[in-house]
Amino acid sequence: MKRYSDIREECCAANKSLPSSGLVDLTFGNVSLCDRQAGVFAIKPSGVDYTALTPDDMVIVDFDGKVVEGSLNPSSDTPTHRRLFLAFPDIRSVVHTHSRKAVAFAQAAREIPLLGTTHADYFRGPIPLTRALTPEEINSAYEWETGNIIVERFANLNPNDIPAVLVRNHGPFAWGPSTAKAVENALALEIVADMAFHALTLAPNAVSPALALTEKHFLRKHGSSATYGQKQS
Ligand SMILES: [Zn+2]
């Protein structure tokens, strides 16, 4: 009997949900989930087909990057996930995909501007874009350095208010307090990228609406005075 069965099962189910979400092509996507008390996280093994994944296949890694349990190699993106878990204390799950519209913005080296209320419902500002990695960073610990440039980009941003980023010329990472929320944020990111892409096609000079409107939408769904949805009993 393998340990960490709760995070194995939730992480496996989230990874298996990626193909039907429309967010991944081939094997370009992975989800991780951490247990902060145990000091470990579960992540998809590298290059394994989503349909074949089982909870026992999930690789358990500690916050120092050591594989604690698992016979398969963890996703090559594991150091990026680990860097984000270390830097952002409130998150429990990280999702990385190459979803196409978000990648289009990343490859165009453009942040996703906040152009409407759908975006503001999920993200309290534009989706930030990282700087380019230096050749030295690429040739040393590439995936860890990818995490570092994300953390660097969030020096003056709150990762709980903007739970996603575009890595320049690469693609999106999203996160949240559970796999369900992290996958939802990754999907919301792709939807707002698609909407922004079309808005900018129709109106290349489109600008953000008034802060009063975007704050109204964000704060209806987040924080202590949120009013969206049903009252919790
Ligand atoms: Zn990638």
mmCIF file of C-alpha atoms and ligand atoms in Angstrom:
data_model
loop_
_atom_site.group_PDB
_atom_site.id
_atom_site.type_symbol
_atom_site.label_atom_id
_atom_site.label_comp_id
_atom_site.label_asym_id
_atom_site.label_seq_id
_atom_site.Cartn_x
_atom_site.Cartn_y
_atom_site.Cartn_z
ATOM 1 C CA MET A 1 0.000 0.000 0.000
ATOM 2 C CA LYS A 2 1.498 3.291 -1.099
ATOM 3 C CA ARG A 3 1.446 6.317 1.195
ATOM 4 C CA TYR A 4 -0.054 9.730 0.439
ATOM 5 C CA SER A 5 -3.117 8.116 -1.147
ATOM 6 C CA ASP A 6 -5.253 11.264 -0.793
ATOM 7 C CA ILE A 7 -2.961 13.514 -2.828
ATOM 8 C CA ARG A 8 -2.187 10.666 -5.267
ATOM 9 C CA GLU A 9 -5.872 10.209 -6.050
ATOM 10 C CA GLU A 10 -6.755 13.901 -6.372
ATOM 11 C CA CYS A 11 -3.631 14.617 -8.444
ATOM 12 C CA CYS A 12 -4.253 11.653 -10.745
ATOM 13 C CA ALA A 13 -7.889 12.608 -11.347
ATOM 14 C CA ALA A 14 -6.887 16.198 -12.151
ATOM 15 C CA ASN A 15 -4.228 15.081 -14.641
ATOM 16 C CA LYS A 16 -6.689 12.706 -16.291
ATOM 17 C CA SER A 17 -9.196 15.567 -16.625
ATOM 18 C CA LEU A 18 -6.778 17.657 -18.724
ATOM 19 C CA PRO A 19 -7.379 16.135 -22.195
ATOM 20 C CA SER A 20 -11.172 16.567 -21.990
ATOM 21 C CA SER A 21 -10.691 20.127 -20.694
ATOM 22 C CA GLY A 22 -9.318 21.067 -24.101
ATOM 23 C CA LEU A 23 -6.245 22.565 -22.461
ATOM 24 C CA VAL A 24 -3.633 20.067 -23.600
ATOM 25 C CA ASP A 25 -2.402 18.533 -26.831
ATOM 26 C CA LEU A 26 -0.215 15.404 -26.802
ATOM 27 C CA THR A 27 1.375 15.302 -23.313
ATOM 28 C CA PHE A 28 1.950 19.055 -22.856
ATOM 29 C CA GLY A 29 0.359 19.458 -19.464
ATOM 30 C CA ASN A 30 0.716 18.483 -15.842
ATOM 31 C CA VAL A 31 -0.894 19.046 -12.472
ATOM 32 C CA SER A 32 0.704 18.817 -9.040
ATOM 33 C CA LEU A 33 -0.832 18.848 -5.562
ATOM 34 C CA CYS A 34 0.969 19.354 -2.275
ATOM 35 C CA ASP A 35 0.423 18.235 1.294
ATOM 36 C CA ARG A 36 2.104 21.046 3.212
ATOM 37 C CA GLN A 37 1.959 19.273 6.567
ATOM 38 C CA ALA A 38 3.731 16.230 5.134
ATOM 39 C CA GLY A 39 6.108 18.493 3.184
ATOM 40 C CA VAL A 40 5.568 16.676 -0.121
ATOM 41 C CA PHE A 41 3.719 17.040 -3.387
ATOM 42 C CA ALA A 42 2.348 14.604 -5.957
ATOM 43 C CA ILE A 43 3.006 15.186 -9.641
ATOM 44 C CA LYS A 44 2.374 13.463 -12.963
ATOM 45 C CA PRO A 45 5.120 11.137 -14.155
ATOM 46 C CA SER A 46 7.011 12.250 -17.247
ATOM 47 C CA GLY A 47 5.656 11.353 -20.689
ATOM 48 C CA VAL A 48 2.970 8.874 -19.571
ATOM 49 C CA ASP A 49 -0.291 8.869 -21.520
ATOM 50 C CA TYR A 50 -3.139 10.458 -19.543
ATOM 51 C CA THR A 51 -5.547 7.566 -20.144
ATOM 52 C CA ALA A 52 -3.099 5.076 -18.595
ATOM 53 C CA LEU A 53 -2.417 7.083 -15.412
ATOM 54 C CA THR A 54 -3.281 5.545 -12.038
ATOM 55 C CA PRO A 55 -2.907 7.076 -8.559
ATOM 56 C CA ASP A 56 0.024 4.731 -7.898
ATOM 57 C CA ASP A 57 1.855 6.249 -10.890
ATOM 58 C CA MET A 58 1.938 9.714 -9.286
ATOM 59 C CA VAL A 59 5.423 10.613 -8.132
ATOM 60 C CA ILE A 60 5.810 11.980 -4.582
ATOM 61 C CA VAL A 61 8.511 14.653 -4.265
ATOM 62 C CA ASP A 62 9.598 16.590 -1.178
ATOM 63 C CA PHE A 63 10.209 20.349 -1.054
ATOM 64 C CA ASP A 64 13.951 19.768 -1.460
ATOM 65 C CA GLY A 65 13.254 18.093 -4.805
ATOM 66 C CA LYS A 66 13.955 14.530 -3.690
ATOM 67 C CA VAL A 67 11.659 11.744 -4.947
ATOM 68 C CA VAL A 68 10.155 10.273 -1.777
ATOM 69 C CA GLU A 69 8.028 7.598 -3.398
ATOM 70 C CA GLY A 70 7.496 6.426 -6.972
ATOM 71 C CA SER A 71 9.263 4.307 -9.553
ATOM 72 C CA LEU A 72 8.635 6.590 -12.543
ATOM 73 C CA ASN A 73 10.476 9.828 -13.297
ATOM 74 C CA PRO A 74 8.462 12.909 -12.306
ATOM 75 C CA SER A 75 7.408 15.445 -14.940
ATOM 76 C CA SER A 76 10.363 17.418 -16.278
ATOM 77 C CA ASP A 77 8.569 20.563 -15.050
ATOM 78 C CA THR A 78 8.736 19.396 -11.420
ATOM 79 C CA PRO A 79 11.347 21.997 -10.325
ATOM 80 C CA THR A 80 9.077 24.812 -11.579
ATOM 81 C CA HIS A 81 6.154 23.451 -9.543
ATOM 82 C CA ARG A 82 8.403 23.087 -6.483
ATOM 83 C CA ARG A 83 9.669 26.663 -6.832
ATOM 84 C CA LEU A 84 6.071 27.956 -6.870
ATOM 85 C CA PHE A 85 5.061 25.887 -3.824
ATOM 86 C CA LEU A 86 8.040 27.313 -1.928
ATOM 87 C CA ALA A 87 7.340 30.924 -2.913
ATOM 88 C CA PHE A 88 3.531 31.074 -2.730
ATOM 89 C CA PRO A 89 2.484 29.712 0.687
ATOM 90 C CA ASP A 90 -1.296 29.688 0.097
ATOM 91 C CA ILE A 91 -1.336 27.526 -3.014
ATOM 92 C CA ARG A 92 -1.732 23.736 -2.988
ATOM 93 C CA SER A 93 -1.924 22.914 -6.678
ATOM 94 C CA VAL A 94 -0.109 24.033 -9.823
ATOM 95 C CA VAL A 95 -1.263 23.414 -13.401
ATOM 96 C CA HIS A 96 0.938 23.823 -16.457
ATOM 97 C CA THR A 97 -0.420 23.539 -19.980
ATOM 98 C CA HIS A 98 0.389 24.704 -23.486
ATOM 99 C CA SER A 99 -3.206 25.835 -24.075
ATOM 100 C CA ARG A 100 -3.205 27.498 -27.445
ATOM 101 C CA LYS A 101 -4.524 31.028 -26.986
ATOM 102 C CA ALA A 102 -2.508 31.575 -23.805
ATOM 103 C CA VAL A 103 0.576 30.296 -25.631
ATOM 104 C CA ALA A 104 -0.181 32.701 -28.480
ATOM 105 C CA PHE A 105 0.118 35.618 -26.042
ATOM 106 C CA ALA A 106 3.277 34.101 -24.495
ATOM 107 C CA GLN A 107 4.846 33.698 -27.926
ATOM 108 C CA ALA A 108 3.833 37.211 -28.921
ATOM 109 C CA ALA A 109 5.513 38.305 -25.660
ATOM 110 C CA ARG A 110 2.352 40.126 -24.588
ATOM 111 C CA GLU A 111 0.633 40.037 -21.243
ATOM 112 C CA ILE A 112 -3.114 39.390 -21.428
ATOM 113 C CA PRO A 113 -4.748 42.765 -20.828
ATOM 114 C CA LEU A 114 -7.741 43.045 -18.537
ATOM 115 C CA LEU A 115 -10.437 43.957 -21.053
ATOM 116 C CA GLY A 116 -13.646 42.829 -19.405
ATOM 117 C CA THR A 117 -15.589 41.347 -16.561
ATOM 118 C CA THR A 118 -14.976 37.650 -17.372
ATOM 119 C CA HIS A 119 -11.289 38.292 -16.827
ATOM 120 C CA ALA A 120 -11.972 40.385 -13.705
ATOM 121 C CA ASP A 121 -14.086 37.588 -12.194
ATOM 122 C CA TYR A 122 -10.932 35.473 -11.955
ATOM 123 C CA PHE A 123 -7.892 37.737 -12.154
ATOM 124 C CA ARG A 124 -7.376 41.096 -10.442
ATOM 125 C CA GLY A 125 -5.302 42.601 -13.249
ATOM 126 C CA PRO A 126 -3.583 41.683 -16.503
ATOM 127 C CA ILE A 127 -2.052 38.186 -16.731
ATOM 128 C CA PRO A 128 1.639 38.999 -16.250
ATOM 129 C CA LEU A 129 4.397 37.914 -18.601
ATOM 130 C CA THR A 130 7.837 36.846 -17.379
ATOM 131 C CA ARG A 131 11.098 38.217 -18.725
ATOM 132 C CA ALA A 132 13.186 36.051 -21.028
ATOM 133 C CA LEU A 133 15.552 33.541 -19.431
ATOM 134 C CA THR A 134 19.236 34.261 -19.982
ATOM 135 C CA PRO A 135 21.388 31.673 -21.825
ATOM 136 C CA GLU A 136 23.096 30.940 -18.483
ATOM 137 C CA GLU A 137 19.740 30.247 -16.820
ATOM 138 C CA ILE A 138 18.628 28.051 -19.728
ATOM 139 C CA ASN A 139 21.860 26.047 -19.619
ATOM 140 C CA SER A 140 21.925 25.571 -15.852
ATOM 141 C CA ALA A 141 18.790 24.550 -13.942
ATOM 142 C CA TYR A 142 16.302 25.437 -16.694
ATOM 143 C CA GLU A 143 13.050 24.357 -15.014
ATOM 144 C CA TRP A 144 14.030 25.769 -11.604
ATOM 145 C CA GLU A 145 15.022 29.073 -13.238
ATOM 146 C CA THR A 146 11.646 29.110 -14.990
ATOM 147 C CA GLY A 147 10.128 29.062 -11.508
ATOM 148 C CA ASN A 148 12.488 31.826 -10.430
ATOM 149 C CA ILE A 149 11.443 34.214 -13.207
ATOM 150 C CA ILE A 150 7.792 33.612 -12.287
ATOM 151 C CA VAL A 151 8.519 34.413 -8.634
ATOM 152 C CA GLU A 152 10.524 37.460 -9.735
ATOM 153 C CA ARG A 153 7.557 38.690 -11.820
ATOM 154 C CA PHE A 154 5.317 38.423 -8.737
ATOM 155 C CA ALA A 155 7.607 40.565 -6.555
ATOM 156 C CA ASN A 156 4.886 43.241 -6.468
ATOM 157 C CA LEU A 157 1.873 41.080 -7.307
ATOM 158 C CA ASN A 158 -0.333 38.900 -5.106
ATOM 159 C CA PRO A 159 -0.440 35.323 -6.445
ATOM 160 C CA ASN A 160 -3.807 34.802 -4.721
ATOM 161 C CA ASP A 161 -5.324 37.726 -6.664
ATOM 162 C CA ILE A 162 -3.698 36.767 -9.973
ATOM 163 C CA PRO A 163 -3.419 32.964 -9.925
ATOM 164 C CA ALA A 164 -1.738 32.589 -13.334
ATOM 165 C CA VAL A 165 1.234 33.735 -15.366
ATOM 166 C CA LEU A 166 2.598 33.510 -18.893
ATOM 167 C CA VAL A 167 6.170 32.309 -19.230
ATOM 168 C CA ARG A 168 7.564 34.193 -22.202
ATOM 169 C CA ASN A 169 7.801 32.142 -25.422
ATOM 170 C CA HIS A 170 6.571 29.100 -23.492
ATOM 171 C CA GLY A 171 3.115 29.098 -21.939
ATOM 172 C CA PRO A 172 0.891 29.408 -18.907
ATOM 173 C CA PHE A 173 1.128 28.235 -15.323
ATOM 174 C CA ALA A 174 -1.925 28.542 -13.074
ATOM 175 C CA TRP A 175 -2.477 27.602 -9.451
ATOM 176 C CA GLY A 176 -4.984 27.452 -6.639
ATOM 177 C CA PRO A 177 -5.889 25.996 -3.237
ATOM 178 C CA SER A 178 -7.031 22.670 -4.789
ATOM 179 C CA THR A 179 -6.586 20.851 -8.086
ATOM 180 C CA ALA A 180 -10.179 21.709 -9.023
ATOM 181 C CA LYS A 181 -9.554 25.412 -8.482
ATOM 182 C CA ALA A 182 -6.154 25.357 -10.201
ATOM 183 C CA VAL A 183 -7.588 23.578 -13.274
ATOM 184 C CA GLU A 184 -10.516 26.021 -13.272
ATOM 185 C CA ASN A 185 -8.062 28.937 -13.198
ATOM 186 C CA ALA A 186 -6.099 27.382 -16.094
ATOM 187 C CA LEU A 187 -9.350 27.073 -18.047
ATOM 188 C CA ALA A 188 -10.410 30.630 -17.157
ATOM 189 C CA LEU A 189 -7.000 31.817 -18.342
ATOM 190 C CA GLU A 190 -7.464 30.145 -21.721
ATOM 191 C CA ILE A 191 -10.978 31.575 -22.063
ATOM 192 C CA VAL A 192 -9.888 35.137 -21.289
ATOM 193 C CA ALA A 193 -6.912 34.736 -23.650
ATOM 194 C CA ASP A 194 -9.342 33.718 -26.392
ATOM 195 C CA MET A 195 -11.653 36.653 -25.609
ATOM 196 C CA ALA A 196 -8.765 39.126 -25.497
ATOM 197 C CA PHE A 197 -7.369 37.749 -28.757
ATOM 198 C CA HIS A 198 -10.679 38.416 -30.520
ATOM 199 C CA ALA A 199 -11.226 41.784 -28.830
ATOM 200 C CA LEU A 200 -7.763 42.930 -29.913
ATOM 201 C CA THR A 201 -8.446 41.676 -33.452
ATOM 202 C CA LEU A 202 -11.630 43.750 -33.629
ATOM 203 C CA ALA A 203 -10.188 46.726 -31.766
ATOM 204 C CA PRO A 204 -6.374 46.710 -31.568
ATOM 205 C CA ASN A 205 -6.472 49.708 -29.229
ATOM 206 C CA ALA A 206 -8.991 48.242 -26.789
ATOM 207 C CA VAL A 207 -8.323 49.382 -23.222
ATOM 208 C CA SER A 208 -9.239 48.205 -19.739
ATOM 209 C CA PRO A 209 -12.613 49.293 -18.396
ATOM 210 C CA ALA A 210 -12.877 51.462 -15.285
ATOM 211 C CA LEU A 211 -11.214 50.069 -12.167
ATOM 212 C CA ALA A 212 -14.578 50.402 -10.400
ATOM 213 C CA LEU A 213 -16.043 47.794 -12.768
ATOM 214 C CA THR A 214 -13.177 45.312 -12.632
ATOM 215 C CA GLU A 215 -12.860 45.619 -8.846
ATOM 216 C CA LYS A 216 -16.613 45.134 -8.476
ATOM 217 C CA HIS A 217 -16.376 41.858 -10.391
ATOM 218 C CA PHE A 218 -13.263 40.561 -8.658
ATOM 219 C CA LEU A 219 -14.493 41.410 -5.174
ATOM 220 C CA ARG A 220 -17.964 39.908 -5.762
ATOM 221 C CA LYS A 221 -16.251 36.523 -5.982
ATOM 222 C CA HIS A 222 -13.209 36.884 -3.719
ATOM 223 C CA GLY A 223 -12.384 38.060 -0.224
ATOM 224 C CA SER A 224 -14.347 38.676 2.939
ATOM 225 C CA SER A 225 -17.160 40.683 1.325
ATOM 226 C CA ALA A 226 -17.811 38.306 -1.596
ATOM 227 C CA THR A 227 -21.490 38.128 -2.502
ATOM 228 C CA TYR A 228 -21.467 35.767 -5.512
ATOM 229 C CA GLY A 229 -23.062 32.333 -5.197
ATOM 230 C CA GLN A 230 -24.962 30.876 -2.270
ATOM 231 C CA LYS A 231 -24.381 31.564 1.419
ATOM 232 C CA GLN A 232 -22.245 28.947 3.170
ATOM 233 C CA SER A 233 -24.194 27.277 5.990
HETATM 234 ZN ZN ZN B 1 5.763 23.540 -20.923
#
